[in-house]
Amino acid sequence: MITVTLITGDGIGPEIADAARRCVDATNPGIEWELAEAGVDVMAKTGNPLPQATIDSIKKNGVGLKAPITTPVGTGFRSINVFLRQELELYACLRPCKSYKGVRSRYSDIDLVIVRENTEDLYAGIEFEKGKDDTTELINWINKHSKRKIGNDSGISIKPISVKATEKIVRFAFEYARKYGRKKVTSVHKANIMKYTDGLWLETSREIAKNYSDIEFEDRIVDNMCMQLIQKPELYDVLVLPNLYGDILSDLCAGLVGGLGVAPGANIGDKGAIFEATHGSAPKYTGQNKVNPCALILSGVLLLQHLGKMAEAKKLENAVAAIIAQGKDVTYDMKADRNDPTAVGTSQMADAIIKKIKI
Ligand code: NAD
C-alpha cells in the first residue's frame, strides 16, 4: 500500500475530495489515504489553518491530493497554498490542458502541458512599499548605480531569476516530455527586454536543451506566445515558463480547453508533490453537492501517473472523458443550459465515473 495524504480543504473542498478519492480508489491503485485538515474550517476549530500534523503527514508520505482552501482577504491569514509550496520546495507547477469531447470550448484537440517555475521571479515576494525607509534607500542606491532613474513615489517588486532554479525547471520540463512521450519543449521569455533575468532564463534553457537531443526545443517571446496559443495552439506541446508568465498562460490555456471545471494541476518538488485542482474553494456552493468534481479527479489522474500507476491513471481518465462526452451524468456547469434540471450533483457525477471504471 502507498500512503497518500488527502487534504480535504474547505468550501467545496470536502465534497470534491470525497468524489476524487472514491474515483481514484475505484481503479484499485493500492492507495491508503491519510486524512489531513487545512483551511478556514480547521482554523475556526483550532485557531490554526495549517496544523503541524498536516505538514508532517505530507512530509512523511511525500505525496498529497489537496482540495481547495480559502484564503480570506485582509485577515493576516497567509496563503496556505503558498506556504506549502515554499515549505516543501515544490518548485514545479504542472498544468496539463487537454480538450475533452463534450466540454464546451472554442477549440478542440488541444493537448498542452504548462510547466511553471514556482519559486522565483516577481512572485518571490521581495517587495518594497512606496514611501518606506528601505524603499527610499533602495531607490537612492539604484538611482546612483543605474542610468535609468526611479521616482521616490514608486513601489518596487524584485524579479530574481537564477541559473540554478532555471536549470531545475527546464530539466524537469524535458524529463516530463521524455517520460510522457512528448515531442517538443518551448521555453517562454521576454529576453529581448529583460536581458539579465529572462536572458539568463533563455540562455540556461538552451544549455539544458543540449542534453535532450531526442526532444525538439524552441523558444518564444511571451507576447508572441499568447497570440500563437490563440491562433494555433496545436503547434505546442510542453511549455516551460518563469513564474509570472506561467501563472498567466496557465489560465489562458485553461480557457482554451473549457475552463476551471476541467483544469487539474500539480506542484512538484524533490521532496514531495501535491496534486490539486486549479480552481478555488467556490465558497458560495459549499455543502450543496453541486460543483464539478472533474478538476480534482483529473488531478487524481496526475497523482496516479506520478506514482507510476499508469494503467490505473488511464482507466480513470478514460472514464472521466467518457462521462463528459456522454453529457448526461454531469454537473450543471457542463450542461448547455446551466439551469438544466437534468444536471446531477458532485457525488452523482463521481458515481457515474466509478460505474464506468468498473465496466
Ligand atoms: P474559485 O475558483 O473558487 O471560483 C471562481 C468561479 O468558478 C466561481 O464562480 C465558482 O463558483 C466557479 N467554480 C470554481 N470551481 C468550480 C467547480 N469545481 N465547479 C463549478 N464551478 C466552479 O475562485 P475564487 O472565487 O477567486 O476563490 C475562492 C477562494 O478560493 C479564495 O479564497 C481563493 O483564495 C481560493 N483559491 C484557492 C486555491 C487553492 O486552494 N489551490 C486556488 C484558487 C483560489
XYZ file of C-alpha atoms and ligand atoms in Angstrom:
403
model
C 0.000 0.000 0.000
C 1.121 3.558 -0.762
C 0.062 6.157 1.799
C -1.160 9.444 0.316
C -2.192 12.498 2.336
C -5.685 13.740 1.488
C -6.238 17.383 2.423
C -9.961 17.938 2.339
C -9.759 21.755 2.332
C -12.776 23.987 2.931
C -15.683 25.458 0.945
C -16.469 22.884 -1.746
C -13.221 21.086 -0.828
C -14.627 18.220 1.283
C -17.259 17.351 -1.371
C -14.843 17.185 -4.279
C -12.164 15.500 -2.138
C -14.637 12.727 -1.362
C -15.580 12.411 -5.053
C -11.930 12.320 -6.180
C -10.889 9.830 -3.500
C -13.710 7.455 -4.440
C -12.877 7.697 -8.153
C -9.148 7.065 -7.581
C -9.985 4.114 -5.280
C -12.229 2.601 -7.953
C -9.120 1.907 -10.076
C -7.717 -0.285 -7.245
C -4.387 1.533 -7.100
C -3.324 0.234 -3.674
C -3.545 3.648 -2.035
C -4.232 4.194 1.635
C -5.381 7.732 2.411
C -4.232 9.696 5.410
C -6.796 12.429 6.041
C -5.440 15.859 6.925
C -7.103 19.197 7.521
C -6.268 22.713 6.370
C -8.219 25.901 5.779
C -10.846 28.064 7.412
C -12.832 25.195 8.965
C -9.935 23.811 10.971
C -8.895 27.425 11.719
C -12.306 28.008 13.323
C -11.919 24.843 15.422
C -8.283 25.096 16.471
C -7.076 28.604 15.657
C -4.553 27.197 13.158
C -5.346 26.990 9.428
C -2.483 24.597 8.742
C -1.979 22.151 11.618
C 1.526 20.769 12.065
C 0.040 17.266 11.682
C -0.921 18.134 8.087
C 2.568 19.379 7.225
C 4.102 16.307 8.905
C 1.772 13.974 7.005
C 2.773 15.367 3.610
C 6.441 15.406 4.532
C 6.224 11.787 5.678
C 4.210 10.498 2.719
C 5.817 12.750 0.095
C 2.617 12.931 -1.858
C -0.786 14.511 -1.318
C -4.098 15.173 -3.024
C -5.377 18.558 -1.939
C -8.817 20.082 -2.253
C -9.039 23.890 -2.463
C -8.521 26.139 0.526
C -9.957 29.615 1.018
C -7.522 32.469 1.514
C -9.571 35.077 3.397
C -8.738 38.592 2.268
C -7.303 41.040 4.809
C -7.165 38.734 7.864
C -3.430 38.262 8.033
C -4.095 34.573 7.312
C -1.250 33.702 4.962
C -1.981 31.701 1.828
C -1.632 28.062 2.844
C -1.085 27.163 -0.765
C 1.949 29.441 -0.988
C 3.208 28.241 2.405
C 3.013 24.567 1.387
C 4.834 25.243 -1.873
C 7.638 27.019 -0.014
C 7.809 24.612 2.935
C 8.029 21.551 0.683
C 10.095 23.302 -2.016
C 7.597 22.378 -4.723
C 9.478 24.166 -7.474
C 7.480 22.920 -10.479
C 3.844 23.677 -11.180
C 2.381 21.330 -13.742
C -0.820 22.212 -15.578
C -1.910 19.873 -18.355
C -4.536 21.479 -20.601
C -6.390 18.934 -22.673
C -9.566 19.103 -24.723
C -12.241 16.607 -23.699
C -15.087 15.965 -26.082
C -18.261 17.345 -24.563
C -16.639 20.290 -22.778
C -17.825 23.470 -24.418
C -14.866 25.385 -25.805
C -13.884 27.350 -28.886
C -11.106 24.823 -29.543
C -10.817 21.061 -29.837
C -7.830 18.700 -29.889
C -5.663 20.758 -27.539
C -3.154 18.785 -25.544
C -0.637 21.116 -23.933
C 1.321 20.965 -20.726
C 2.396 24.074 -18.866
C 5.458 23.741 -16.647
C 5.733 26.810 -14.454
C 8.665 27.709 -12.224
C 7.229 28.150 -8.738
C 9.832 29.828 -6.554
C 11.346 32.893 -8.230
C 10.546 35.827 -10.475
C 8.224 38.682 -9.463
C 6.363 36.119 -7.322
C 9.327 35.651 -4.992
C 7.641 38.078 -2.595
C 10.560 40.526 -2.451
C 8.712 43.816 -2.415
C 9.328 47.317 -1.180
C 6.406 49.563 -0.311
C 6.206 53.141 -1.540
C 7.493 55.677 0.976
C 9.160 53.222 3.404
C 12.753 53.901 4.543
C 14.050 50.684 2.963
C 12.391 51.592 -0.300
C 13.897 55.080 -0.334
C 17.308 53.595 0.438
C 16.913 51.110 -2.414
C 15.729 53.797 -4.827
C 18.670 56.012 -3.905
C 21.067 53.122 -4.489
C 19.525 52.310 -7.862
C 19.498 55.936 -8.945
C 23.194 56.126 -8.076
C 24.139 52.942 -9.949
C 21.757 52.861 -12.907
C 21.338 55.129 -15.926
C 17.575 54.867 -15.507
C 16.054 56.768 -12.595
C 13.208 55.690 -10.321
C 10.847 58.232 -8.772
C 10.567 58.372 -4.963
C 6.845 57.740 -5.204
C 7.462 54.196 -6.528
C 6.823 50.787 -5.051
C 9.275 48.089 -6.099
C 8.972 44.346 -6.755
C 12.161 42.415 -7.389
C 12.464 39.839 -10.149
C 15.151 37.275 -9.325
C 15.858 34.550 -11.896
C 18.750 32.223 -11.062
C 20.703 29.736 -13.150
C 20.105 27.023 -10.521
C 16.309 27.346 -10.427
C 16.085 27.734 -14.210
C 18.202 24.644 -14.799
C 15.984 22.697 -12.439
C 12.688 23.660 -14.031
C 13.872 23.308 -17.629
C 15.338 19.904 -16.814
C 12.001 18.997 -15.206
C 10.173 20.004 -18.409
C 12.452 17.862 -20.582
C 12.275 14.892 -18.218
C 8.493 15.206 -18.205
C 8.461 15.353 -22.019
C 10.635 12.255 -22.219
C 8.608 10.303 -19.643
C 5.272 11.072 -21.298
C 6.390 10.725 -24.914
C 6.061 14.390 -25.761
C 7.914 15.789 -28.735
C 8.744 19.409 -28.048
C 9.611 21.845 -25.262
C 9.070 25.577 -25.809
C 10.823 27.972 -23.423
C 8.882 31.212 -22.958
C 10.530 34.514 -22.015
C 10.929 38.213 -22.722
C 14.690 38.077 -23.168
C 14.678 40.861 -25.741
C 13.736 43.347 -22.997
C 14.821 41.776 -19.691
C 18.274 40.696 -20.718
C 19.678 39.819 -17.289
C 16.722 37.811 -15.999
C 14.788 36.430 -18.963
C 18.029 36.498 -20.979
C 19.585 34.248 -18.356
C 16.471 32.045 -18.474
C 16.766 31.649 -22.247
C 20.498 31.002 -22.225
C 20.094 28.407 -19.454
C 17.171 26.781 -21.300
C 19.352 26.422 -24.385
C 22.165 24.861 -22.366
C 19.863 22.280 -20.751
C 18.212 21.514 -24.106
C 21.574 20.291 -25.423
C 21.237 17.247 -23.135
C 17.926 16.242 -24.722
C 18.594 15.828 -28.411
C 15.626 13.429 -28.671
C 13.213 16.282 -27.917
C 12.723 19.336 -30.081
C 13.466 22.654 -28.415
C 12.403 26.156 -29.357
C 11.767 29.448 -27.605
C 9.059 32.083 -27.885
C 8.731 35.636 -26.625
C 5.811 35.659 -24.213
C 3.592 38.147 -26.068
C 4.008 36.257 -29.328
C 3.371 33.030 -27.396
C -0.029 34.349 -26.261
C -1.034 35.130 -29.823
C 0.236 31.791 -31.117
C -1.702 29.915 -28.445
C -4.898 31.603 -29.557
C -4.203 31.162 -33.278
C -2.506 27.774 -33.497
C -2.398 26.014 -30.148
C -1.950 22.662 -31.892
C 1.658 23.593 -32.662
C 2.642 23.438 -28.985
C 3.355 20.588 -26.637
C 5.244 21.310 -23.378
C 5.738 24.966 -22.437
C 8.244 25.912 -19.731
C 7.868 29.364 -18.206
C 9.121 31.596 -15.389
C 6.646 32.070 -12.534
C 4.653 35.129 -13.666
C 4.240 34.192 -17.338
C 3.431 30.662 -16.174
C 0.655 31.945 -13.949
C -0.930 33.971 -16.732
C -0.541 31.409 -19.515
C -1.893 28.601 -17.296
C -5.187 30.434 -17.115
C -5.076 31.288 -20.809
C -4.615 27.600 -21.641
C -7.293 26.514 -19.125
C -9.581 28.873 -21.052
C -8.658 27.175 -24.328
C -9.902 23.823 -23.049
C -13.112 24.963 -21.395
C -12.159 26.498 -18.086
C -11.666 25.739 -14.426
C -14.017 22.756 -14.165
C -11.583 20.521 -16.050
C -8.213 22.056 -15.161
C -6.073 19.796 -12.969
C -2.700 20.716 -11.530
C 0.261 19.588 -9.512
C 3.046 21.196 -7.543
C 6.090 19.003 -7.549
C 9.484 19.118 -5.857
C 12.318 16.758 -4.976
C 10.858 16.023 -1.545
C 7.189 15.773 -2.396
C 4.276 16.507 -4.667
C 0.806 17.921 -4.136
C -1.949 17.387 -6.676
C -4.799 19.878 -6.784
C -7.452 21.448 -8.968
C -6.674 24.820 -10.483
C -9.915 26.302 -9.189
C -10.551 27.612 -5.695
C -12.965 26.787 -2.881
C -16.052 28.375 -4.542
C -17.484 29.228 -1.078
C -20.949 30.121 -2.385
C -21.529 26.456 -3.335
C -20.355 24.946 -0.038
C -22.333 21.894 1.026
C -24.676 21.957 -1.975
C -23.372 18.849 -3.786
C -23.411 20.981 -6.922
C -19.960 21.708 -8.301
C -17.957 19.842 -10.894
C -15.505 17.378 -9.330
C -13.571 16.731 -12.581
C -10.609 19.042 -11.993
C -9.722 17.289 -8.734
C -10.458 13.857 -10.212
C -8.133 14.659 -13.128
C -5.570 15.801 -10.540
C -6.022 12.251 -9.212
C -5.008 11.036 -12.693
C -1.789 13.067 -12.379
C -1.260 11.612 -8.902
C -1.595 8.063 -10.232
C 0.856 8.839 -13.042
C 3.298 10.296 -10.509
C 3.062 7.066 -8.511
C 3.809 5.076 -11.657
C 0.262 3.663 -11.772
C -0.098 4.314 -15.491
C -2.818 1.755 -16.252
C -4.950 2.995 -13.340
C -4.415 6.608 -14.453
C -5.531 5.788 -17.992
C -8.593 3.919 -16.707
C -9.626 6.899 -14.583
C -9.003 9.476 -17.309
C -10.914 7.413 -19.877
C -13.874 7.103 -17.509
C -13.939 10.867 -16.857
C -13.670 11.555 -20.607
C -16.499 9.111 -21.371
C -18.885 10.601 -18.814
C -18.138 14.139 -20.030
C -18.597 13.064 -23.660
C -21.969 11.442 -22.885
C -23.044 14.707 -21.230
C -25.764 13.034 -19.194
C -24.410 12.459 -15.675
C -22.623 15.803 -15.495
C -22.870 18.808 -13.200
C -24.747 21.996 -14.114
C -21.680 23.787 -15.489
C -21.239 21.122 -18.186
C -24.786 21.389 -19.476
C -25.585 23.708 -22.388
C -28.093 25.458 -20.116
C -26.735 25.962 -16.587
C -30.285 25.677 -15.248
C -30.812 22.308 -16.926
C -32.780 20.264 -14.352
C -31.143 17.025 -15.550
C -27.740 18.131 -14.196
C -26.502 15.785 -11.482
C -24.684 16.586 -8.243
C -20.966 16.313 -7.454
C -21.355 12.946 -5.811
C -23.592 11.506 -8.559
C -21.112 12.528 -11.257
C -18.422 10.689 -9.299
C -20.754 7.652 -9.037
C -21.178 7.642 -12.841
C -17.392 7.807 -13.340
C -16.890 4.948 -10.890
C -19.528 2.866 -12.682
C -17.695 3.484 -15.954
C -14.367 2.413 -14.407
C -15.918 -0.823 -13.189
C -17.316 -1.821 -16.604
P -12.888 29.900 -7.486
O -12.087 29.055 -8.399
O -13.235 29.316 -6.162
O -14.247 30.318 -8.216
C -14.251 31.014 -9.461
C -15.610 30.742 -10.168
O -15.624 29.413 -10.664
C -16.802 30.866 -9.236
O -17.909 31.321 -9.955
C -17.014 29.440 -8.783
O -18.308 29.218 -8.346
C -16.680 28.667 -10.065
N -16.133 27.342 -9.768
C -14.964 27.054 -9.146
N -14.785 25.742 -9.051
C -15.857 25.170 -9.632
C -16.242 23.817 -9.849
N -15.485 22.809 -9.433
N -17.410 23.581 -10.469
C -18.193 24.585 -10.888
N -17.885 25.886 -10.706
C -16.726 26.178 -10.092
O -12.104 31.265 -7.340
P -12.321 32.469 -6.320
O -13.795 32.706 -6.117
O -11.462 33.550 -6.833
O -11.670 31.968 -4.979
C -12.383 31.433 -3.869
C -11.381 31.101 -2.786
O -10.527 30.029 -3.227
C -10.437 32.270 -2.456
O -10.276 32.315 -1.052
C -9.128 31.884 -3.132
O -8.017 32.421 -2.449
C -9.175 30.381 -3.004
N -8.337 29.678 -4.000
C -7.744 28.553 -3.586
C -6.989 27.802 -4.477
C -6.323 26.560 -3.976
O -6.617 26.109 -2.875
N -5.447 25.965 -4.745
C -6.885 28.192 -5.821
C -7.559 29.342 -6.246
C -8.294 30.085 -5.315
